[in-house]
């Protein structure tokens, strides 16, 4: 059964790829998706409903605290330019130039009327043409003053901060390690309770009863190549397992659980009976000096 730490470490590459260079809002969403995935995979392999509920509540607490992540990375400064137009007010200089342009244009019209039918080379006609040109220039300048007087350019600076994906990953890793530690504590408590319950069952670990089981196994092991003996060994092992007791064969790691008989070949004569890693009755093996 894999711990949540192992599941997250297996996802490290994908997580960093999705979170690198992103802003805080995006990274929080990436973290939420990852926690949901971890919870789903973990629940598929955990059979204890009480443990599942505890893990769900702890992951939920981690998820609610994600917006508080402090893992700032690089800051990018951006500028934004806008035109703010005034709702009221007219450029005074623009108004003066407009009036002057109208007066010059009017003068040109009067001169053209007076010199109607005369040649274009006449003094009045040339003067009128010059006045028209001057009026056009004044109209243009007045228009420019009106445009510049009705709005103002503003430049706004703002910063966008990206989140350090590595820092977020290690923060998330520390959180799931804490979840794993809590789950281990729950499993240990469950084993202690189960062991206590089994120890209270005198009929299961009664010394006479355990001796009977050992003797039956030793008899069957003496003829272990016989199919019927193999069936007896399997049936006794299964019965003991249902009662929380394991019949274990000899190995170097379990040497302390066996009495040894001198022999040139190491093999189990009688298996050791163990409950929750606690020896109930010693086994017997050959191969000792």
mmCIF file of N, CA and C in Angstrom, residues 5-123:
data_model
loop_
_atom_site.group_PDB
_atom_site.id
_atom_site.type_symbol
_atom_site.label_atom_id
_atom_site.label_comp_id
_atom_site.label_asym_id
_atom_site.label_seq_id
_atom_site.Cartn_x
_atom_site.Cartn_y
_atom_site.Cartn_z
ATOM 1 N N UNK A 5 2.631 10.361 0.438
ATOM 2 C CA UNK A 5 3.920 10.951 0.080
ATOM 3 C C UNK A 5 4.475 10.310 -1.193
ATOM 4 N N UNK A 6 4.398 8.999 -1.276
ATOM 5 C CA UNK A 6 4.895 8.283 -2.459
ATOM 6 C C UNK A 6 4.088 8.651 -3.694
ATOM 7 N N UNK A 7 2.774 8.788 -3.535
ATOM 8 C CA UNK A 7 1.919 9.143 -4.665
ATOM 9 C C UNK A 7 2.242 10.543 -5.175
ATOM 10 N N UNK A 8 2.471 11.489 -4.250
ATOM 11 C CA UNK A 8 2.795 12.854 -4.658
ATOM 12 C C UNK A 8 4.165 12.918 -5.320
ATOM 13 N N UNK A 9 5.129 12.198 -4.755
ATOM 14 C CA UNK A 9 6.472 12.201 -5.344
ATOM 15 C C UNK A 9 6.455 11.629 -6.761
ATOM 16 N N UNK A 10 5.584 10.662 -7.009
ATOM 17 C CA UNK A 10 5.459 10.105 -8.359
ATOM 18 C C UNK A 10 4.879 11.124 -9.328
ATOM 19 N N UNK A 11 4.105 12.089 -8.801
ATOM 20 C CA UNK A 11 3.472 13.126 -9.638
ATOM 21 C C UNK A 11 4.307 14.406 -9.720
ATOM 22 N N UNK A 12 5.486 14.426 -9.120
ATOM 23 C CA UNK A 12 6.255 15.667 -9.002
ATOM 24 C C UNK A 12 6.490 16.358 -10.344
ATOM 25 N N UNK A 13 6.951 15.611 -11.347
ATOM 26 C CA UNK A 13 7.243 16.208 -12.641
ATOM 27 C C UNK A 13 6.033 16.875 -13.262
ATOM 28 N N UNK A 14 4.912 16.164 -13.271
ATOM 29 C CA UNK A 14 3.683 16.717 -13.855
ATOM 30 C C UNK A 14 3.194 17.929 -13.081
ATOM 31 N N UNK A 15 3.295 17.867 -11.741
ATOM 32 C CA UNK A 15 2.841 18.982 -10.908
ATOM 33 C C UNK A 15 3.661 20.241 -11.186
ATOM 34 N N UNK A 16 4.990 20.103 -11.223
ATOM 35 C CA UNK A 16 5.856 21.266 -11.457
ATOM 36 C C UNK A 16 5.619 21.851 -12.848
ATOM 37 N N UNK A 17 5.358 21.003 -13.815
ATOM 38 C CA UNK A 17 5.102 21.478 -15.170
ATOM 39 C C UNK A 17 3.825 22.318 -15.219
ATOM 40 N N UNK A 18 2.808 21.895 -14.494
ATOM 41 C CA UNK A 18 1.531 22.615 -14.509
ATOM 42 C C UNK A 18 1.575 23.898 -13.673
ATOM 43 N N UNK A 19 2.427 23.929 -12.635
ATOM 44 C CA UNK A 19 2.430 25.068 -11.714
ATOM 45 C C UNK A 19 3.509 26.103 -12.022
ATOM 46 N N UNK A 20 4.539 25.754 -12.757
ATOM 47 C CA UNK A 20 5.660 26.660 -13.009
ATOM 48 C C UNK A 20 5.214 27.880 -13.809
ATOM 49 N N UNK A 21 5.618 29.070 -13.302
ATOM 50 C CA UNK A 21 5.350 30.316 -14.005
ATOM 51 C C UNK A 21 3.921 30.804 -13.929
ATOM 52 N N UNK A 22 3.078 30.146 -13.140
ATOM 53 C CA UNK A 22 1.664 30.519 -13.059
ATOM 54 C C UNK A 22 1.421 31.450 -11.878
ATOM 55 N N UNK A 23 0.298 32.182 -11.940
ATOM 56 C CA UNK A 23 -0.055 33.059 -10.821
ATOM 57 C C UNK A 23 -0.690 32.236 -9.698
ATOM 58 N N UNK A 24 -0.933 32.900 -8.568
ATOM 59 C CA UNK A 24 -1.400 32.196 -7.365
ATOM 60 C C UNK A 24 -2.732 31.495 -7.590
ATOM 61 N N UNK A 25 -3.652 32.135 -8.296
ATOM 62 C CA UNK A 25 -4.981 31.542 -8.515
ATOM 63 C C UNK A 25 -4.875 30.233 -9.285
ATOM 64 N N UNK A 26 -4.033 30.221 -10.318
ATOM 65 C CA UNK A 26 -3.864 29.017 -11.122
ATOM 66 C C UNK A 26 -3.198 27.908 -10.321
ATOM 67 N N UNK A 27 -2.177 28.260 -9.523
ATOM 68 C CA UNK A 27 -1.447 27.267 -8.737
ATOM 69 C C UNK A 27 -2.354 26.640 -7.679
ATOM 70 N N UNK A 28 -3.222 27.424 -7.068
ATOM 71 C CA UNK A 28 -4.173 26.881 -6.092
ATOM 72 C C UNK A 28 -5.063 25.839 -6.755
ATOM 73 N N UNK A 29 -5.507 26.118 -7.988
ATOM 74 C CA UNK A 29 -6.344 25.152 -8.719
ATOM 75 C C UNK A 29 -5.549 23.876 -9.024
ATOM 76 N N UNK A 30 -4.271 24.006 -9.388
ATOM 77 C CA UNK A 30 -3.425 22.839 -9.654
ATOM 78 C C UNK A 30 -3.280 22.000 -8.381
ATOM 79 N N UNK A 31 -3.077 22.664 -7.241
ATOM 80 C CA UNK A 31 -2.939 21.956 -5.958
ATOM 81 C C UNK A 31 -4.229 21.229 -5.588
ATOM 82 N N UNK A 32 -5.357 21.874 -5.800
ATOM 83 C CA UNK A 32 -6.643 21.240 -5.487
ATOM 84 C C UNK A 32 -6.849 19.983 -6.332
ATOM 85 N N UNK A 33 -6.538 20.084 -7.615
ATOM 86 C CA UNK A 33 -6.679 18.922 -8.496
ATOM 87 C C UNK A 33 -5.761 17.785 -8.054
ATOM 88 N N UNK A 34 -4.531 18.117 -7.647
ATOM 89 C CA UNK A 34 -3.581 17.094 -7.226
ATOM 90 C C UNK A 34 -4.045 16.420 -5.933
ATOM 91 N N UNK A 35 -4.542 17.196 -4.980
ATOM 92 C CA UNK A 35 -5.029 16.625 -3.724
ATOM 93 C C UNK A 35 -6.234 15.717 -3.961
ATOM 94 N N UNK A 36 -7.112 16.124 -4.854
ATOM 95 C CA UNK A 36 -8.275 15.280 -5.183
ATOM 96 C C UNK A 36 -7.828 13.956 -5.792
ATOM 97 N N UNK A 37 -6.827 14.019 -6.662
ATOM 98 C CA UNK A 37 -6.324 12.801 -7.291
ATOM 99 C C UNK A 37 -5.674 11.884 -6.260
ATOM 100 N N UNK A 38 -4.846 12.465 -5.368
ATOM 101 C CA UNK A 38 -4.191 11.672 -4.326
ATOM 102 C C UNK A 38 -5.218 10.996 -3.427
ATOM 103 N N UNK A 39 -6.246 11.736 -3.072
ATOM 104 C CA UNK A 39 -7.289 11.188 -2.194
ATOM 105 C C UNK A 39 -8.014 10.038 -2.871
ATOM 106 N N UNK A 40 -8.294 10.184 -4.163
ATOM 107 C CA UNK A 40 -8.992 9.134 -4.899
ATOM 108 C C UNK A 40 -8.157 7.856 -4.972
ATOM 109 N N UNK A 41 -6.869 8.008 -5.309
ATOM 110 C CA UNK A 41 -5.989 6.834 -5.407
ATOM 111 C C UNK A 41 -5.806 6.186 -4.038
ATOM 112 N N UNK A 42 -5.652 6.999 -2.995
ATOM 113 C CA UNK A 42 -5.437 6.468 -1.649
ATOM 114 C C UNK A 42 -6.662 5.691 -1.169
ATOM 115 N N UNK A 43 -7.846 6.230 -1.417
ATOM 116 C CA UNK A 43 -9.073 5.564 -0.966
ATOM 117 C C UNK A 43 -9.283 4.221 -1.650
ATOM 118 N N UNK A 44 -8.800 4.103 -2.884
ATOM 119 C CA UNK A 44 -8.953 2.837 -3.604
ATOM 120 C C UNK A 44 -8.163 1.700 -2.958
ATOM 121 N N UNK A 45 -7.094 2.043 -2.227
ATOM 122 C CA UNK A 45 -6.260 1.000 -1.631
ATOM 123 C C UNK A 45 -6.448 0.882 -0.119
ATOM 124 N N UNK A 46 -7.202 1.772 0.486
ATOM 125 C CA UNK A 46 -7.435 1.734 1.932
ATOM 126 C C UNK A 46 -8.791 1.099 2.216
ATOM 127 N N UNK A 47 -8.789 0.092 3.071
ATOM 128 C CA UNK A 47 -10.033 -0.612 3.350
ATOM 129 C C UNK A 47 -10.753 -0.150 4.610
ATOM 130 N N UNK A 48 -10.083 0.559 5.488
ATOM 131 C CA UNK A 48 -10.671 0.994 6.751
ATOM 132 C C UNK A 48 -11.442 2.295 6.546
ATOM 133 N N UNK A 49 -12.744 2.248 6.754
ATOM 134 C CA UNK A 49 -13.583 3.426 6.535
ATOM 135 C C UNK A 49 -13.245 4.554 7.507
ATOM 136 N N UNK A 50 -12.860 4.208 8.713
ATOM 137 C CA UNK A 50 -12.505 5.245 9.682
ATOM 138 C C UNK A 50 -11.256 5.995 9.238
ATOM 139 N N UNK A 51 -10.294 5.267 8.705
ATOM 140 C CA UNK A 51 -9.076 5.894 8.189
ATOM 141 C C UNK A 51 -9.405 6.768 6.986
ATOM 142 N N UNK A 52 -10.266 6.268 6.101
ATOM 143 C CA UNK A 52 -10.662 7.048 4.935
ATOM 144 C C UNK A 52 -11.271 8.383 5.335
ATOM 145 N N UNK A 53 -12.146 8.346 6.331
ATOM 146 C CA UNK A 53 -12.804 9.571 6.779
ATOM 147 C C UNK A 53 -11.794 10.548 7.373
ATOM 148 N N UNK A 54 -10.853 10.022 8.153
ATOM 149 C CA UNK A 54 -9.829 10.882 8.754
ATOM 150 C C UNK A 54 -8.967 11.533 7.683
ATOM 151 N N UNK A 55 -8.541 10.737 6.703
ATOM 152 C CA UNK A 55 -7.715 11.269 5.607
ATOM 153 C C UNK A 55 -8.491 12.321 4.828
ATOM 154 N N UNK A 56 -9.766 12.085 4.585
ATOM 155 C CA UNK A 56 -10.596 13.056 3.853
ATOM 156 C C UNK A 56 -10.645 14.386 4.596
ATOM 157 N N UNK A 57 -10.859 14.333 5.907
ATOM 158 C CA UNK A 57 -10.942 15.577 6.685
ATOM 159 C C UNK A 57 -9.610 16.315 6.700
ATOM 160 N N UNK A 58 -8.505 15.590 6.790
ATOM 161 C CA UNK A 58 -7.195 16.234 6.806
ATOM 162 C C UNK A 58 -6.865 16.856 5.452
ATOM 163 N N UNK A 59 -7.176 16.143 4.375
ATOM 164 C CA UNK A 59 -6.938 16.690 3.033
ATOM 165 C C UNK A 59 -7.836 17.907 2.797
ATOM 166 N N UNK A 60 -9.037 17.850 3.314
ATOM 167 C CA UNK A 60 -9.957 18.994 3.186
ATOM 168 C C UNK A 60 -9.380 20.222 3.893
ATOM 169 N N UNK A 61 -8.782 20.020 5.062
ATOM 170 C CA UNK A 61 -8.168 21.134 5.782
ATOM 171 C C UNK A 61 -6.994 21.724 4.990
ATOM 172 N N UNK A 62 -6.196 20.843 4.382
ATOM 173 C CA UNK A 62 -5.088 21.318 3.547
ATOM 174 C C UNK A 62 -5.618 22.111 2.356
ATOM 175 N N UNK A 63 -6.691 21.612 1.756
ATOM 176 C CA UNK A 63 -7.270 22.264 0.581
ATOM 177 C C UNK A 63 -7.787 23.661 0.938
ATOM 178 N N UNK A 64 -8.414 23.801 2.096
ATOM 179 C CA UNK A 64 -8.946 25.098 2.515
ATOM 180 C C UNK A 64 -7.836 26.106 2.808
ATOM 181 N N UNK A 65 -6.654 25.614 3.154
ATOM 182 C CA UNK A 65 -5.542 26.519 3.477
ATOM 183 C C UNK A 65 -4.700 26.883 2.262
ATOM 184 N N UNK A 66 -5.005 26.346 1.089
ATOM 185 C CA UNK A 66 -4.199 26.613 -0.108
ATOM 186 C C UNK A 66 -4.095 28.092 -0.463
ATOM 187 N N UNK A 67 -5.185 28.898 -0.331
ATOM 188 C CA UNK A 67 -5.042 30.316 -0.672
ATOM 189 C C UNK A 67 -4.036 31.064 0.207
ATOM 190 N N UNK A 68 -3.635 30.495 1.323
ATOM 191 C CA UNK A 68 -2.686 31.152 2.219
ATOM 192 C C UNK A 68 -1.241 30.839 1.871
ATOM 193 N N UNK A 69 -1.025 30.085 0.793
ATOM 194 C CA UNK A 69 0.338 29.724 0.401
ATOM 195 C C UNK A 69 1.187 30.968 0.187
ATOM 196 N N UNK A 70 2.348 31.000 0.805
ATOM 197 C CA UNK A 70 3.305 32.091 0.620
ATOM 198 C C UNK A 70 4.508 31.529 -0.119
ATOM 199 N N UNK A 71 4.483 31.631 -1.431
ATOM 200 C CA UNK A 71 5.567 31.068 -2.249
ATOM 201 C C UNK A 71 5.773 31.944 -3.482
ATOM 202 N N UNK A 72 6.007 33.256 -3.244
ATOM 203 C CA UNK A 72 6.155 34.174 -4.359
ATOM 204 C C UNK A 72 7.417 33.875 -5.154
ATOM 205 N N UNK A 73 7.279 34.006 -6.475
ATOM 206 C CA UNK A 73 8.426 33.840 -7.350
ATOM 207 C C UNK A 73 8.811 35.172 -7.975
ATOM 208 N N UNK A 74 9.016 35.215 -9.294
ATOM 209 C CA UNK A 74 9.413 36.431 -9.972
ATOM 210 C C UNK A 74 8.221 37.359 -10.178
ATOM 211 N N UNK A 75 8.519 38.698 -10.175
ATOM 212 C CA UNK A 75 7.483 39.699 -10.416
ATOM 213 C C UNK A 75 7.701 40.315 -11.793
ATOM 214 N N UNK A 76 6.622 40.496 -12.558
ATOM 215 C CA UNK A 76 6.673 41.136 -13.860
ATOM 216 C C UNK A 76 5.909 42.460 -13.767
ATOM 217 N N UNK A 77 6.571 43.576 -14.197
ATOM 218 C CA UNK A 77 5.960 44.899 -14.155
ATOM 219 C C UNK A 77 5.410 45.224 -15.532
ATOM 220 N N UNK A 78 4.139 45.635 -15.591
ATOM 221 C CA UNK A 78 3.495 46.001 -16.844
ATOM 222 C C UNK A 78 2.966 47.426 -16.741
ATOM 223 N N UNK A 79 2.847 48.117 -17.888
ATOM 224 C CA UNK A 79 2.277 49.462 -17.921
ATOM 225 C C UNK A 79 1.055 49.461 -18.826
ATOM 226 N N UNK A 80 0.109 50.380 -18.525
ATOM 227 C CA UNK A 80 -1.106 50.474 -19.306
ATOM 228 C C UNK A 80 -1.419 51.957 -19.494
ATOM 229 N N UNK A 81 -1.586 52.378 -20.744
ATOM 230 C CA UNK A 81 -1.848 53.784 -21.053
ATOM 231 C C UNK A 81 -3.298 53.952 -21.471
ATOM 232 N N UNK A 82 -3.945 55.014 -20.966
ATOM 233 C CA UNK A 82 -5.349 55.261 -21.303
ATOM 234 C C UNK A 82 -5.593 56.753 -21.425
ATOM 235 N N UNK A 83 -6.634 57.110 -22.182
ATOM 236 C CA UNK A 83 -7.044 58.507 -22.347
ATOM 237 C C UNK A 83 -8.295 58.735 -21.523
ATOM 238 N N UNK A 84 -8.224 59.692 -20.621
ATOM 239 C CA UNK A 84 -9.378 60.067 -19.808
ATOM 240 C C UNK A 84 -9.954 61.369 -20.336
ATOM 241 N N UNK A 85 -11.153 61.314 -20.920
ATOM 242 C CA UNK A 85 -11.758 62.520 -21.477
ATOM 243 C C UNK A 85 -12.553 63.262 -20.399
ATOM 244 N N UNK A 86 -12.433 64.606 -20.461
ATOM 245 C CA UNK A 86 -13.129 65.429 -19.471
ATOM 246 C C UNK A 86 -14.591 65.561 -19.864
ATOM 247 N N UNK A 87 -15.453 65.583 -18.895
ATOM 248 C CA UNK A 87 -16.887 65.704 -19.154
ATOM 249 C C UNK A 87 -17.273 67.148 -19.453
ATOM 250 N N UNK A 88 -16.552 68.119 -18.985
ATOM 251 C CA UNK A 88 -16.894 69.522 -19.212
ATOM 252 C C UNK A 88 -15.622 70.331 -19.339
ATOM 253 N N UNK A 89 -15.758 71.592 -19.897
ATOM 254 C CA UNK A 89 -14.594 72.471 -20.030
ATOM 255 C C UNK A 89 -14.131 72.533 -21.476
ATOM 256 N N UNK A 90 -13.816 73.717 -21.985
ATOM 257 C CA UNK A 90 -13.369 73.941 -23.354
ATOM 258 C C UNK A 90 -12.065 74.718 -23.316
ATOM 259 N N UNK A 91 -11.136 74.399 -24.241
ATOM 260 C CA UNK A 91 -9.861 75.097 -24.308
ATOM 261 C C UNK A 91 -10.097 76.562 -24.705
ATOM 262 N N UNK A 92 -9.660 77.497 -23.867
ATOM 263 C CA UNK A 92 -9.846 78.933 -24.146
ATOM 264 C C UNK A 92 -9.093 79.359 -25.396
ATOM 265 N N UNK A 93 -7.846 78.912 -25.528
ATOM 266 C CA UNK A 93 -7.055 79.269 -26.703
ATOM 267 C C UNK A 93 -7.693 78.724 -27.969
ATOM 268 N N UNK A 94 -8.232 77.540 -27.884
ATOM 269 C CA UNK A 94 -8.902 76.951 -29.046
ATOM 270 C C UNK A 94 -10.099 77.789 -29.468
ATOM 271 N N UNK A 95 -10.878 78.275 -28.486
ATOM 272 C CA UNK A 95 -12.033 79.110 -28.799
ATOM 273 C C UNK A 95 -11.623 80.417 -29.467
ATOM 274 N N UNK A 96 -10.545 81.041 -28.962
ATOM 275 C CA UNK A 96 -10.064 82.303 -29.551
ATOM 276 C C UNK A 96 -9.629 82.090 -30.997
ATOM 277 N N UNK A 97 -8.882 80.999 -31.223
ATOM 278 C CA UNK A 97 -8.414 80.714 -32.577
ATOM 279 C C UNK A 97 -9.576 80.419 -33.520
ATOM 280 N N UNK A 98 -10.614 79.745 -33.012
ATOM 281 C CA UNK A 98 -11.785 79.462 -33.830
ATOM 282 C C UNK A 98 -12.495 80.741 -34.253
ATOM 283 N N UNK A 99 -12.681 81.678 -33.303
ATOM 284 C CA UNK A 99 -13.338 82.967 -33.617
ATOM 285 C C UNK A 99 -12.510 83.744 -34.637
ATOM 286 N N UNK A 100 -11.206 83.760 -34.433
ATOM 287 C CA UNK A 100 -10.323 84.467 -35.356
ATOM 288 C C UNK A 100 -10.390 83.858 -36.760
ATOM 289 N N UNK A 101 -10.431 82.511 -36.823
ATOM 290 C CA UNK A 101 -10.526 81.851 -38.123
ATOM 291 C C UNK A 101 -11.830 82.209 -38.816
ATOM 292 N N UNK A 102 -12.945 82.287 -38.064
ATOM 293 C CA UNK A 102 -14.229 82.653 -38.643
ATOM 294 C C UNK A 102 -14.195 84.084 -39.177
ATOM 295 N N UNK A 103 -13.559 84.978 -38.424
ATOM 296 C CA UNK A 103 -13.463 86.380 -38.862
ATOM 297 C C UNK A 103 -12.649 86.489 -40.152
ATOM 298 N N UNK A 104 -11.538 85.779 -40.214
ATOM 299 C CA UNK A 104 -10.706 85.829 -41.425
ATOM 300 C C UNK A 104 -11.472 85.241 -42.609
ATOM 301 N N UNK A 105 -12.180 84.137 -42.377
ATOM 302 C CA UNK A 105 -12.954 83.536 -43.455
ATOM 303 C C UNK A 105 -14.041 84.490 -43.936
ATOM 304 N N UNK A 106 -14.698 85.164 -42.980
ATOM 305 C CA UNK A 106 -15.742 86.133 -43.355
ATOM 306 C C UNK A 106 -15.162 87.262 -44.196
ATOM 307 N N UNK A 107 -13.997 87.768 -43.799
ATOM 308 C CA UNK A 107 -13.341 88.840 -44.567
ATOM 309 C C UNK A 107 -13.028 88.385 -45.979
ATOM 310 N N UNK A 108 -12.579 87.153 -46.119
ATOM 311 C CA UNK A 108 -12.263 86.632 -47.447
ATOM 312 C C UNK A 108 -13.513 86.559 -48.305
ATOM 313 N N UNK A 109 -14.639 86.134 -47.728
ATOM 314 C CA UNK A 109 -15.900 86.041 -48.467
ATOM 315 C C UNK A 109 -16.331 87.421 -48.947
ATOM 316 N N UNK A 110 -16.202 88.437 -48.058
ATOM 317 C CA UNK A 110 -16.594 89.808 -48.420
ATOM 318 C C UNK A 110 -15.750 90.313 -49.591
ATOM 319 N N UNK A 111 -14.443 90.105 -49.532
ATOM 320 C CA UNK A 111 -13.557 90.554 -50.602
ATOM 321 C C UNK A 111 -13.879 89.867 -51.921
ATOM 322 N N UNK A 112 -14.184 88.558 -51.847
ATOM 323 C CA UNK A 112 -14.544 87.837 -53.062
ATOM 324 C C UNK A 112 -15.843 88.385 -53.660
ATOM 325 N N UNK A 113 -16.785 88.759 -52.791
ATOM 326 C CA UNK A 113 -18.046 89.319 -53.276
ATOM 327 C C UNK A 113 -17.820 90.674 -53.947
ATOM 328 N N UNK A 114 -16.963 91.473 -53.324
ATOM 329 C CA UNK A 114 -16.691 92.807 -53.872
ATOM 330 C C UNK A 114 -16.010 92.703 -55.231
ATOM 331 N N UNK A 115 -15.085 91.737 -55.354
ATOM 332 C CA UNK A 115 -14.304 91.603 -56.582
ATOM 333 C C UNK A 115 -14.913 90.596 -57.551
ATOM 334 N N UNK A 116 -16.186 90.323 -57.430
ATOM 335 C CA UNK A 116 -16.844 89.357 -58.308
ATOM 336 C C UNK A 116 -16.756 89.830 -59.753
ATOM 337 N N UNK A 117 -16.403 89.023 -60.667
ATOM 338 C CA UNK A 117 -16.300 89.345 -62.078
ATOM 339 C C UNK A 117 -14.954 89.896 -62.452
ATOM 340 N N UNK A 118 -14.134 90.277 -61.452
ATOM 341 C CA UNK A 118 -12.798 90.805 -61.748
ATOM 342 C C UNK A 118 -11.835 89.669 -61.997
ATOM 343 N N UNK A 119 -10.645 89.991 -62.580
ATOM 344 C CA UNK A 119 -9.646 88.991 -62.842
ATOM 345 C C UNK A 119 -9.016 88.497 -61.548
ATOM 346 N N UNK A 120 -8.495 87.274 -61.532
ATOM 347 C CA UNK A 120 -7.895 86.707 -60.331
ATOM 348 C C UNK A 120 -6.629 87.432 -59.943
ATOM 349 N N UNK A 121 -6.076 88.218 -60.859
ATOM 350 C CA UNK A 121 -4.827 88.929 -60.531
ATOM 351 C C UNK A 121 -5.071 90.242 -59.836
ATOM 352 N N UNK A 122 -6.338 90.574 -59.650
ATOM 353 C CA UNK A 122 -6.642 91.822 -58.968
ATOM 354 C C UNK A 122 -6.220 91.749 -57.521
ATOM 355 N N UNK A 123 -5.950 92.866 -56.915
ATOM 356 C CA UNK A 123 -5.455 92.941 -55.527
ATOM 357 C C UNK A 123 -6.442 92.335 -54.555
#
